[in-house]
PDB file of C-alpha atoms in Angstrom:
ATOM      1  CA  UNK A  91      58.697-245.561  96.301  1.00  0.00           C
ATOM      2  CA  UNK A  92      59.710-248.894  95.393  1.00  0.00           C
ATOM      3  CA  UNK A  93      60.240-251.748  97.920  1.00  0.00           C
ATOM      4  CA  UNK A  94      63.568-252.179  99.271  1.00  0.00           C
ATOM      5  CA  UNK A  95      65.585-254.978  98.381  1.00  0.00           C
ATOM      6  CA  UNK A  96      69.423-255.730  99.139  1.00  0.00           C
ATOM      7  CA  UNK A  97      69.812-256.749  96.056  1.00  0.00           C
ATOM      8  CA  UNK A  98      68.441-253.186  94.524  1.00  0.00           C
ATOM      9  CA  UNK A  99      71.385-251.304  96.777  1.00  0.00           C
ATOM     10  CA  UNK A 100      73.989-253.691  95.622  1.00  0.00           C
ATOM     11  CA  UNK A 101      73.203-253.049  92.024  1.00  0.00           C
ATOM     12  CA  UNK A 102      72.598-249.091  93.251  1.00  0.00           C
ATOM     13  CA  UNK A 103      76.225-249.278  95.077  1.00  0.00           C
ATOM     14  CA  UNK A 104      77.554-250.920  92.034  1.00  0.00           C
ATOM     15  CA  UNK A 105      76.259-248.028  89.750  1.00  0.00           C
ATOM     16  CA  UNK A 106      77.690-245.416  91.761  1.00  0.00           C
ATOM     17  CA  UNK A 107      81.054-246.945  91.996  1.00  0.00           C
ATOM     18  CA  UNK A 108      80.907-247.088  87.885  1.00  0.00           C
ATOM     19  CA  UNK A 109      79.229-243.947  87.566  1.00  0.00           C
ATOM     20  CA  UNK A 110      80.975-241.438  90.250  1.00  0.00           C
ATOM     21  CA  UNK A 111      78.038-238.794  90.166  1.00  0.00           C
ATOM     22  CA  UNK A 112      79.201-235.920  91.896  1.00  0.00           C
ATOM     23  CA  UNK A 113      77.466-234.808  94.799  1.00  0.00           C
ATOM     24  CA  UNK A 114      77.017-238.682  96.067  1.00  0.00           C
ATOM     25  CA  UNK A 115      77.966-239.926  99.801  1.00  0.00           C
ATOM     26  CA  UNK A 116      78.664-243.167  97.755  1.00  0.00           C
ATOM     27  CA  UNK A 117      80.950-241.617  95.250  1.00  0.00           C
ATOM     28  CA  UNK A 118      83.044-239.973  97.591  1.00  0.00           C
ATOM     29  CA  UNK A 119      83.828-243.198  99.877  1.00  0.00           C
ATOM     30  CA  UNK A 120      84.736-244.780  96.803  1.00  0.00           C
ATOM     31  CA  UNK A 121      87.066-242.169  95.733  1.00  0.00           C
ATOM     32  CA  UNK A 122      88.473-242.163  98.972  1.00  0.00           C
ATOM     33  CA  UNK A 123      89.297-245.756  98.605  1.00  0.00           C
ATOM     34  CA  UNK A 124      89.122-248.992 100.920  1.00  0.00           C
ATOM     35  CA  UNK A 125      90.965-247.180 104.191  1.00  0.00           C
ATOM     36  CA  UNK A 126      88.093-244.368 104.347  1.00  0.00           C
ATOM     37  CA  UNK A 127      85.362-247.081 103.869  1.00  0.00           C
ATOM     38  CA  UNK A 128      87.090-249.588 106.195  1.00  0.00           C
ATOM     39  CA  UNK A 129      87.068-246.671 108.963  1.00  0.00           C
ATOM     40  CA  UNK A 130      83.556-246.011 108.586  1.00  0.00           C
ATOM     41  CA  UNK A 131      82.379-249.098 108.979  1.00  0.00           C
ATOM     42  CA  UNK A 132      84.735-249.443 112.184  1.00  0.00           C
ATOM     43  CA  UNK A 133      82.746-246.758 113.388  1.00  0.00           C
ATOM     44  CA  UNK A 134      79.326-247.784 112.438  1.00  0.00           C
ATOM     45  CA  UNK A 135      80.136-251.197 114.661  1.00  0.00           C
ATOM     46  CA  UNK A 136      80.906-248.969 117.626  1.00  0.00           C
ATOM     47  CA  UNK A 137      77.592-246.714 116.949  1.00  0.00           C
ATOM     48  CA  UNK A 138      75.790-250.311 117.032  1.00  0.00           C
ATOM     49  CA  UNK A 139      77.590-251.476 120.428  1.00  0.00           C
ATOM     50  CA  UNK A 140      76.877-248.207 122.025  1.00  0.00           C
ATOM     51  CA  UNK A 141      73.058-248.132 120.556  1.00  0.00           C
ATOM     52  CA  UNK A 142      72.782-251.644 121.826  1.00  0.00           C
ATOM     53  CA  UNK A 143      74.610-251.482 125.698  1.00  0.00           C
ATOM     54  CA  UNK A 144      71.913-248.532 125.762  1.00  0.00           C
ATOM     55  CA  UNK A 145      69.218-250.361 124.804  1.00  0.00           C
ATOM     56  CA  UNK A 146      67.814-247.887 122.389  1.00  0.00           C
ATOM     57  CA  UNK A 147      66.189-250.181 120.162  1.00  0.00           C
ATOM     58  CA  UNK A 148      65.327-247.152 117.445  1.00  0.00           C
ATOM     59  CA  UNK A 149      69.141-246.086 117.386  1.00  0.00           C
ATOM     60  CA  UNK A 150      70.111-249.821 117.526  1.00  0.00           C
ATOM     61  CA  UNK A 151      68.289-250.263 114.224  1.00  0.00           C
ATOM     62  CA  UNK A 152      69.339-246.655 112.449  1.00  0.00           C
ATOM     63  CA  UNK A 153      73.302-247.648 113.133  1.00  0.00           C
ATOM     64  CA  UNK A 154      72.586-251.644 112.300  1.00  0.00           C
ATOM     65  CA  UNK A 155      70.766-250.097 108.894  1.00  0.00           C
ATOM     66  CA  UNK A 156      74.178-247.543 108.474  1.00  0.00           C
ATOM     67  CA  UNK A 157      76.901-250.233 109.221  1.00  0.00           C
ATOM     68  CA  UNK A 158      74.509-252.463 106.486  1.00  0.00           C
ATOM     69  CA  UNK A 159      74.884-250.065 104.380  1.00  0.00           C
ATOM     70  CA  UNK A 160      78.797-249.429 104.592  1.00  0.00           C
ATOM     71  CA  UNK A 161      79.310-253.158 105.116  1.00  0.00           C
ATOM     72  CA  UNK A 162      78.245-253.102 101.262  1.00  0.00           C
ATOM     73  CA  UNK A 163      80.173-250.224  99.983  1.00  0.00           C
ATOM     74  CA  UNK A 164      82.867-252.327 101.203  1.00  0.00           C
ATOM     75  CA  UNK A 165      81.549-255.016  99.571  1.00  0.00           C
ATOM     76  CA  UNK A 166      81.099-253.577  96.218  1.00  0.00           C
ATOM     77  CA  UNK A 167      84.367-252.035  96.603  1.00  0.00           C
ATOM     78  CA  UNK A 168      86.081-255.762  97.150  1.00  0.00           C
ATOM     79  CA  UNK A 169      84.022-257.411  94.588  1.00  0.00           C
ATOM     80  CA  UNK A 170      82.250-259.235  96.759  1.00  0.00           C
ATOM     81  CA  UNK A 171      78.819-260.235  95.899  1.00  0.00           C
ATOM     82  CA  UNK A 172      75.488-260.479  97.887  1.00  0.00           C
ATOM     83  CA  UNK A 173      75.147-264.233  96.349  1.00  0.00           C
ATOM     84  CA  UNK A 174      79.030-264.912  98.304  1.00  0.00           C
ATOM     85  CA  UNK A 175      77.809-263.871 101.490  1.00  0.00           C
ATOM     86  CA  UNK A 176      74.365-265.877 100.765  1.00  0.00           C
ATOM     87  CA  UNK A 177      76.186-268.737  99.997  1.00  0.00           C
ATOM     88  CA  UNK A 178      78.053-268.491 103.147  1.00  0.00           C
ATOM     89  CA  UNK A 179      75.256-267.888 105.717  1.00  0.00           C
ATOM     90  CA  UNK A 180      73.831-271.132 103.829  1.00  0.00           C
ATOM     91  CA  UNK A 181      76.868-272.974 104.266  1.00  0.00           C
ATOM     92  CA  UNK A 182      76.752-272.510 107.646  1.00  0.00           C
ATOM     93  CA  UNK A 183      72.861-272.575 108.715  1.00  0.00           C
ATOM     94  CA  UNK A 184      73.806-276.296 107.609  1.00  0.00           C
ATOM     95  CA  UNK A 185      76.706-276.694 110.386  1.00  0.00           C
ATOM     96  CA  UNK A 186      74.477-275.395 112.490  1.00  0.00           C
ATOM     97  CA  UNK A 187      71.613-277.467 111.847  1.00  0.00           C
ATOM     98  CA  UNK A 188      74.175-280.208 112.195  1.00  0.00           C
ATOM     99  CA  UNK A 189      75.261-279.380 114.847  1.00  0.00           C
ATOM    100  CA  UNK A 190      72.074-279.389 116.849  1.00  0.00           C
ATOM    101  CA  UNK A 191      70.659-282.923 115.188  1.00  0.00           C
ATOM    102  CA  UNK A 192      73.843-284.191 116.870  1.00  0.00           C
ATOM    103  CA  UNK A 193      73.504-282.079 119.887  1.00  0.00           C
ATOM    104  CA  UNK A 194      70.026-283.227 120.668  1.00  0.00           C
ATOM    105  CA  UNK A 195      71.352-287.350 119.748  1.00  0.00           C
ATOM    106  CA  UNK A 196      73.826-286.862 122.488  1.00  0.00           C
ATOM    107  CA  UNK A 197      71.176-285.239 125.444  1.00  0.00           C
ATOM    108  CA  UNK A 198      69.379-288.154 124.377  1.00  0.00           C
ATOM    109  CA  UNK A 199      71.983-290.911 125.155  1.00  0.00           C
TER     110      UNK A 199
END
């Protein structure tokens, strides 16, 4: 088995939604177009909220992996690419970082 990579299940997403084998979980979301894919990942968010207020930190992860998962089928299915979403965690780790240089200026004052 070959290490995981998110960049691997992009490409695998992206092949799927070219491809449609039949038989695939992958195919049929995108077949059933952006409402069914939208719902699911409405309801892997709630599987993660109820994992987490339970503190089952094995469930927590399983539903955090599955709303990953439909997050990019949605993705894929909007033409949005891993690098856009890279680009905006960037973007704003540098805010952030910002925002704590002048945070810690100002307890210093």
């Amino acid at each position: 088995m070959s290490e995981f990579s998110y960049e691997g299940l992009y490409a695998l997403l992206e092949g799927r939604n070219k491809e449609r084998p039949e038989g695939s979980y992958t195919t049929y979301l995108f077949e059933k177009g952006l409402d069914k894919i939208l719902k699911k990942v409405g309801e892997e968010c709630t599987e993660v909220i109820i994992a987490a207020k339970d503190q089952d930190h094995k469930e927590t992860v399983y539903e955090i992996a599955d709303l990953a998962y439909h997050v990019m089928v949605l993705m894929v299915a909007s033409g949005i690419s891993l690098d856009e979403i890279k680009a905006e965690l960037a973007s704003r780790h540098v805010i952030d970082h910002k925002v704590k240089q002048e945070k810690m200026a100002s307890d210093f004052s």
